[in-house]
CSV table of C-alpha atoms and ligand atoms in Angstrom, one decimal:
chain,number,residue,atom,x,y,z
G,1,UNK,CA,142.0,126.0,82.3
G,2,UNK,CA,139.5,126.3,79.9
G,3,UNK,CA,136.7,128.7,80.4
G,4,UNK,CA,136.1,130.8,77.4
G,5,UNK,CA,136.5,134.0,79.3
G,6,UNK,CA,139.2,135.3,81.7
G,7,UNK,CA,140.0,134.2,84.9
G,8,UNK,CA,140.3,132.3,88.0
G,9,UNK,CA,143.9,132.0,89.2
G,10,UNK,CA,144.8,135.7,89.2
G,11,UNK,CA,142.5,138.6,89.3
G,12,UNK,CA,143.2,141.4,87.0
G,13,UNK,CA,143.2,144.0,89.6
G,14,UNK,CA,144.9,147.2,88.6
G,15,UNK,CA,146.0,149.0,91.7
G,16,UNK,CA,148.2,151.6,90.2
G,17,UNK,CA,145.8,154.5,91.0
G,18,UNK,CA,146.4,155.4,94.7
G,19,UNK,CA,143.1,157.4,94.6
G,20,UNK,CA,141.2,154.2,94.1
G,21,UNK,CA,142.6,152.3,97.1
G,22,UNK,CA,139.2,151.8,98.5
G,23,UNK,CA,137.8,150.4,95.3
G,24,UNK,CA,140.7,148.0,95.0
G,25,UNK,CA,140.2,146.9,98.6
G,26,UNK,CA,136.6,146.2,97.9
G,27,UNK,CA,137.5,144.2,94.7
G,28,UNK,CA,140.0,142.1,96.6
G,29,UNK,CA,137.5,141.5,99.4
G,30,UNK,CA,134.9,140.4,96.8
G,31,UNK,CA,137.5,138.3,95.1
G,32,UNK,CA,138.2,136.5,98.3
G,33,UNK,CA,134.6,135.9,98.9
G,34,UNK,CA,134.1,134.5,95.4
G,35,UNK,CA,137.1,132.2,95.8
G,36,UNK,CA,135.7,130.9,99.1
G,37,UNK,CA,132.3,130.2,97.5
G,38,UNK,CA,134.0,128.4,94.6
G,39,UNK,CA,136.1,126.2,96.8
G,40,UNK,CA,133.1,125.2,98.8
G,41,UNK,CA,131.2,124.4,95.6
G,42,UNK,CA,133.8,122.3,94.0
G,43,UNK,CA,134.5,120.3,97.2
G,44,UNK,CA,131.0,118.9,96.7
G,45,UNK,CA,132.1,117.2,93.5
G,46,UNK,CA,135.8,116.1,93.9
G,47,UNK,CA,137.3,115.7,90.4
G,48,UNK,CA,139.2,119.0,90.0
G,49,UNK,CA,141.9,119.7,87.5
G,50,UNK,CA,144.8,119.9,87.0
G,51,UNK,CA,146.3,116.8,88.5
G,52,UNK,CA,149.7,115.1,88.8
G,53,UNK,CA,149.8,111.8,87.0
G,54,UNK,CA,152.2,109.0,86.3
G,55,UNK,CA,152.1,106.1,83.9
G,56,UNK,CA,152.2,103.6,86.7
G,57,UNK,CA,149.0,105.1,88.3
G,58,UNK,CA,147.1,104.9,85.0
G,59,UNK,CA,145.2,101.9,83.6
G,60,UNK,CA,146.1,100.6,80.1
G,61,UNK,CA,143.1,100.7,77.8
G,62,UNK,CA,143.3,99.3,74.3
G,63,UNK,CA,139.7,99.3,73.3
G,64,UNK,CA,138.9,102.9,72.3
G,65,UNK,CA,138.4,103.7,68.6
G,66,UNK,CA,141.2,105.9,67.3
G,67,UNK,CA,141.0,109.5,68.5
G,68,UNK,CA,140.5,111.7,65.4
G,69,UNK,CA,141.4,115.3,64.8
G,70,UNK,CA,139.5,116.9,61.9
G,71,UNK,CA,140.5,120.2,60.4
G,72,UNK,CA,142.7,121.5,63.1
G,73,UNK,CA,145.6,122.2,60.8
G,74,UNK,CA,143.7,123.0,57.7
G,75,UNK,CA,143.7,126.4,56.0
G,76,UNK,CA,140.5,128.4,55.4
G,77,UNK,CA,138.3,131.0,56.9
G,78,UNK,CA,139.8,133.3,59.5
G,79,UNK,CA,141.7,132.9,62.8
G,80,UNK,CA,142.0,135.5,65.6
G,81,UNK,CA,144.4,135.6,68.5
G,82,UNK,CA,143.4,137.7,71.5
G,83,UNK,CA,144.6,138.9,74.9
G,84,UNK,CA,141.9,138.7,77.6
G,85,UNK,CA,144.2,139.8,80.4
G,86,UNK,CA,144.7,136.2,81.5
G,87,UNK,CA,145.9,134.2,78.4
G,88,UNK,CA,146.3,134.3,74.6
G,89,UNK,CA,143.3,132.7,72.9
G,90,UNK,CA,143.0,131.4,69.3
G,91,UNK,CA,139.6,131.1,67.6
G,92,UNK,CA,138.5,130.1,64.1
G,93,UNK,CA,135.6,131.6,62.2
G,94,UNK,CA,134.1,131.8,58.8
G,95,UNK,CA,134.8,128.1,58.2
G,96,UNK,CA,133.6,124.7,59.3
G,97,UNK,CA,135.2,124.4,62.8
G,98,UNK,CA,137.7,121.6,63.6
G,99,UNK,CA,136.3,118.7,65.5
G,100,UNK,CA,137.3,115.8,67.6
G,101,UNK,CA,135.9,112.3,67.5
G,102,UNK,CA,136.6,108.8,68.8
G,103,UNK,CA,138.8,107.7,71.7
G,104,UNK,CA,137.2,108.4,75.1
G,105,UNK,CA,134.6,110.6,73.3
G,106,UNK,CA,132.9,107.5,71.9
G,107,UNK,CA,130.1,108.4,69.5
G,108,UNK,CA,129.9,112.1,70.3
G,109,UNK,CA,131.5,114.8,68.1
G,110,UNK,CA,133.2,117.7,69.9
G,111,UNK,CA,133.6,121.1,68.2
G,112,UNK,CA,136.7,123.3,68.5
G,113,UNK,CA,135.9,126.4,70.6
G,114,UNK,CA,139.4,127.8,71.3
G,115,UNK,CA,143.0,127.1,72.1
G,116,UNK,CA,144.8,129.0,74.8
G,117,UNK,CA,148.0,128.8,76.8
G,118,UNK,CA,149.4,128.6,80.3
G,119,UNK,CA,152.8,129.7,81.3
G,120,UNK,CA,154.9,130.9,84.2
G,121,UNK,CA,157.8,133.2,85.1
G,122,UNK,CA,160.4,130.6,84.3
G,123,UNK,CA,160.7,127.7,81.8
G,124,UNK,CA,160.2,125.0,84.4
G,125,UNK,CA,156.8,125.6,86.0
G,126,UNK,CA,154.4,126.9,83.2
G,127,UNK,CA,152.3,123.8,82.8
G,128,UNK,CA,149.2,122.9,84.8
G,129,UNK,CA,149.3,119.1,84.7
G,130,UNK,CA,152.4,117.4,86.1
G,131,UNK,CA,153.5,114.1,84.4
G,132,UNK,CA,156.0,111.8,86.0
G,133,UNK,CA,157.0,114.6,88.4
G,134,UNK,CA,158.1,116.8,85.6
G,135,UNK,CA,156.9,120.3,84.8
G,136,UNK,CA,157.2,121.9,81.4
G,137,UNK,CA,157.5,125.5,80.2
G,138,UNK,CA,153.9,125.9,78.9
G,139,UNK,CA,150.7,123.9,78.4
G,140,UNK,CA,148.3,124.5,75.5
G,141,UNK,CA,144.6,123.6,75.9
G,142,UNK,CA,142.5,122.9,72.8
G,143,UNK,CA,139.0,123.3,74.1
G,144,UNK,CA,136.1,121.5,72.4
G,145,UNK,CA,132.4,121.3,73.3
G,146,UNK,CA,130.0,118.5,72.7
G,147,UNK,CA,128.0,119.0,69.5
G,148,UNK,CA,124.9,117.7,71.2
G,149,UNK,CA,124.8,121.1,72.9
G,150,UNK,CA,124.1,124.4,71.2
G,151,UNK,CA,127.4,126.1,72.0
G,152,UNK,CA,130.2,126.2,74.5
G,153,UNK,CA,128.2,128.2,77.1
G,154,UNK,CA,125.4,125.6,77.1
G,155,UNK,CA,127.9,122.7,77.3
G,156,UNK,CA,130.4,123.9,79.9
G,157,UNK,CA,128.4,122.8,83.0
G,158,UNK,CA,127.3,119.4,81.6
G,159,UNK,CA,129.1,116.2,82.7
G,160,UNK,CA,129.8,115.3,79.0
G,161,UNK,CA,130.0,118.9,77.8
G,162,UNK,CA,133.7,119.5,77.1
G,163,UNK,CA,136.8,117.8,75.8
G,164,UNK,CA,140.1,119.5,76.3
G,165,UNK,CA,143.3,118.3,74.6
G,166,UNK,CA,146.4,119.3,76.6
G,167,UNK,CA,149.9,119.6,75.0
G,168,UNK,CA,153.1,120.2,76.9
G,169,UNK,CA,155.5,122.8,75.5
G,170,UNK,CA,159.1,122.8,76.5
G,171,UNK,CA,161.6,125.6,75.9
G,172,UNK,CA,164.9,123.9,75.2
G,173,UNK,CA,167.2,126.2,73.2
G,174,UNK,CA,167.3,129.2,70.9
G,175,UNK,CA,166.2,127.4,67.8
G,176,UNK,CA,162.6,128.5,67.0
G,177,UNK,CA,159.9,125.9,66.2
G,178,UNK,CA,158.9,127.4,62.8
G,179,UNK,CA,155.3,126.1,63.0
G,180,UNK,CA,154.9,127.6,66.5
G,181,UNK,CA,156.1,131.0,65.2
G,182,UNK,CA,152.7,131.7,63.6
G,183,UNK,CA,151.4,132.1,67.1
G,184,UNK,CA,154.4,133.1,69.2
G,185,UNK,CA,155.3,136.0,66.9
G,186,UNK,CA,151.7,137.1,66.9
G,187,UNK,CA,151.7,137.4,70.7
G,188,UNK,CA,153.7,140.6,70.2
G,189,UNK,CA,150.7,142.1,68.4
G,190,UNK,CA,148.4,141.4,71.3
G,191,UNK,CA,150.4,142.9,74.2
G,192,UNK,CA,147.5,145.1,75.2
G,193,UNK,CA,144.6,143.8,77.1
G,194,UNK,CA,141.6,143.1,74.9
G,195,UNK,CA,143.7,143.4,71.8
G,196,UNK,CA,143.2,141.2,68.8
G,197,UNK,CA,145.2,140.2,65.8
G,198,UNK,CA,144.6,137.9,62.9
G,199,UNK,CA,146.9,134.9,62.3
G,200,UNK,CA,147.3,132.4,59.6
G,201,UNK,CA,144.6,129.7,59.6
G,202,UNK,CA,147.1,126.8,59.5
G,203,UNK,CA,148.6,128.0,62.8
G,204,UNK,CA,148.1,124.7,64.6
G,205,UNK,CA,150.5,122.5,62.6
G,206,UNK,CA,152.9,122.5,65.6
G,207,UNK,CA,150.5,120.1,67.4
G,208,UNK,CA,150.0,117.8,64.5
G,209,UNK,CA,152.9,115.3,65.2
G,210,UNK,CA,152.1,114.9,68.8
G,211,UNK,CA,148.3,114.7,68.2
G,212,UNK,CA,148.9,111.7,66.0
G,213,UNK,CA,150.8,109.7,68.7
G,214,UNK,CA,148.9,106.6,69.5
G,215,UNK,CA,149.2,106.9,73.3
G,216,UNK,CA,147.5,109.5,75.5
G,217,UNK,CA,146.2,109.8,79.0
G,218,UNK,CA,142.5,110.6,79.6
G,219,UNK,CA,140.5,111.3,82.7
G,220,UNK,CA,137.3,113.1,83.8
G,221,UNK,CA,138.1,116.4,85.4
G,222,UNK,CA,137.2,120.1,85.6
G,223,UNK,CA,137.9,123.5,84.1
G,224,UNK,CA,141.0,125.0,85.7
G,225,UNK,CA,139.5,128.5,85.7
G,226,UNK,CA,136.2,129.7,86.9
G,227,UNK,CA,133.6,128.3,87.2
G,228,UNK,CA,135.7,125.1,87.7
G,229,UNK,CA,132.9,122.9,86.5
G,230,UNK,CA,133.6,119.1,86.3
G,231,UNK,CA,132.6,118.9,82.7
G,232,UNK,CA,135.9,118.0,81.0
G,233,UNK,CA,137.1,114.9,79.4
G,234,UNK,CA,140.8,115.6,79.5
G,235,UNK,CA,143.1,114.2,76.8
G,236,UNK,CA,146.7,114.7,77.6
G,237,UNK,CA,149.8,113.9,75.4
G,238,UNK,CA,152.9,113.3,77.5
G,239,UNK,CA,155.4,114.0,74.7
G,240,UNK,CA,156.4,117.7,74.9
G,241,UNK,CA,156.6,120.0,71.9
G,242,UNK,CA,159.9,121.7,71.7
G,243,UNK,CA,160.2,125.5,71.1
G,244,UNK,CA,162.8,128.1,71.8
G,245,UNK,CA,163.1,130.1,75.0
G,246,UNK,CA,162.4,133.3,73.1
G,247,UNK,CA,159.2,131.9,71.8
G,248,UNK,CA,158.0,131.2,75.3
G,249,UNK,CA,159.3,134.6,76.6
G,250,UNK,CA,157.0,136.5,74.2
G,251,UNK,CA,154.0,135.4,76.1
G,252,UNK,CA,155.3,136.9,79.4
G,253,UNK,CA,155.2,140.4,77.7
G,254,UNK,CA,151.4,140.3,77.4
G,255,UNK,CA,149.8,142.9,79.7
G,256,UNK,CA,147.2,141.8,82.3
G,257,UNK,CA,145.8,145.3,83.0
G,258,UNK,CA,144.7,148.2,80.9
G,259,UNK,CA,147.2,150.5,82.7
G,260,UNK,CA,150.0,148.3,81.2
G,261,UNK,CA,152.0,148.2,84.4
G,262,UNK,CA,151.3,144.5,85.0
G,263,UNK,CA,152.1,141.6,82.7
G,264,UNK,CA,150.7,138.1,82.6
G,265,UNK,CA,153.6,136.5,84.4
G,266,UNK,CA,151.9,133.3,85.5
G,267,UNK,CA,148.5,131.8,84.7
G,268,UNK,CA,148.7,128.3,86.2
G,269,UNK,CA,146.3,126.7,88.6
G,270,UNK,CA,148.0,124.6,91.3
G,271,UNK,CA,147.7,120.8,91.2
G,272,UNK,CA,144.4,119.6,92.7
G,273,UNK,CA,144.4,116.5,94.9
G,274,UNK,CA,141.2,114.3,95.0
G,275,UNK,CA,140.0,113.5,98.5
G,276,UNK,CA,141.2,110.2,99.9
G,277,UNK,CA,137.9,108.4,99.3
G,278,UNK,CA,137.6,109.4,95.7
G,279,UNK,CA,139.6,107.4,93.2
G,280,UNK,CA,140.4,109.2,90.0
G,281,UNK,CA,140.5,106.8,87.0
G,282,UNK,CA,143.3,107.8,84.6
G,283,UNK,CA,143.4,105.7,81.4
G,284,UNK,CA,146.4,105.3,79.2
G,285,UNK,CA,144.7,104.9,75.8
G,286,UNK,CA,146.4,103.3,72.8
G,287,UNK,CA,144.4,103.2,69.6
G,288,UNK,CA,144.9,100.3,67.2
G,289,UNK,CA,145.2,102.8,64.3
G,290,UNK,CA,146.9,106.2,64.0
G,291,UNK,CA,144.6,109.2,64.4
G,292,UNK,CA,143.6,110.2,60.9
G,293,UNK,CA,144.1,113.7,59.8
G,294,UNK,CA,141.2,115.6,58.1
G,295,UNK,CA,139.6,115.0,55.7
G,296,UNK,CA,140.6,111.4,55.3
G,297,UNK,CA,138.5,110.2,58.2
G,298,UNK,CA,139.0,106.5,58.8
G,299,UNK,CA,140.9,106.0,55.6
G,300,UNK,CA,143.8,104.0,57.1
I,1,LIG,ZN1,143.6,126.1,80.2
């Protein structure tokens, strides 16, 4: 996924009011029409996400500059965590926003917009990408927009507009990941749709170790929610981040409708397969140096 707003895979249709059957019927009808139009639109392009990938199908690439994360796990400013009825979204404000440089992004700087999660009703199908035939419990998407554009909205339909870093999360046992707790415990405060809570600003330390791995997969794809625009440079780390089953379970308690009868049980887009005549290039990138944490850019 990645769109800044809600959407796509599951419509937040609340049909718990029998008196509004006709309204619901109309919404579902419109939803189908919208889906049809979107499918027709993206078939014109071909590079939709998520995808299934394997190391053998990727091309080794040793010539990128190191991919650099700047400020993602720093303290400062404010951080909010919200429930939009589809996912939990983290945003930073009142500070210099984290940024991404190097690697497949070349000379461009990409500014952090938000980080959100995908999950499912069990611990074995909550990721969007599939790596080596394996699915994980969750997938986190750190969404960045190209600083050459004014903001995320202006960037999201440009071919070089977005960079999304994807992290796999695996529920393994009942030992909490203490770094992940800053977000997984805050999920309980945003059970209601459109609710918001503040979180500690250094709440992304759980991605730090994996984000500093030298190897990652990258390809050009799309948003996995509406409007499915093919504007994303995907950067995917194959090493999963381990958390407890309970930490993942908290996310399934988030409500998807104002009436609170429905929870966000699954928010995963199915795997998209490129047409036969379209070859999707997946690069396995290895930097010569480790990614440098902020603020010591290029100090290694
Ligand atoms: Zn996403």
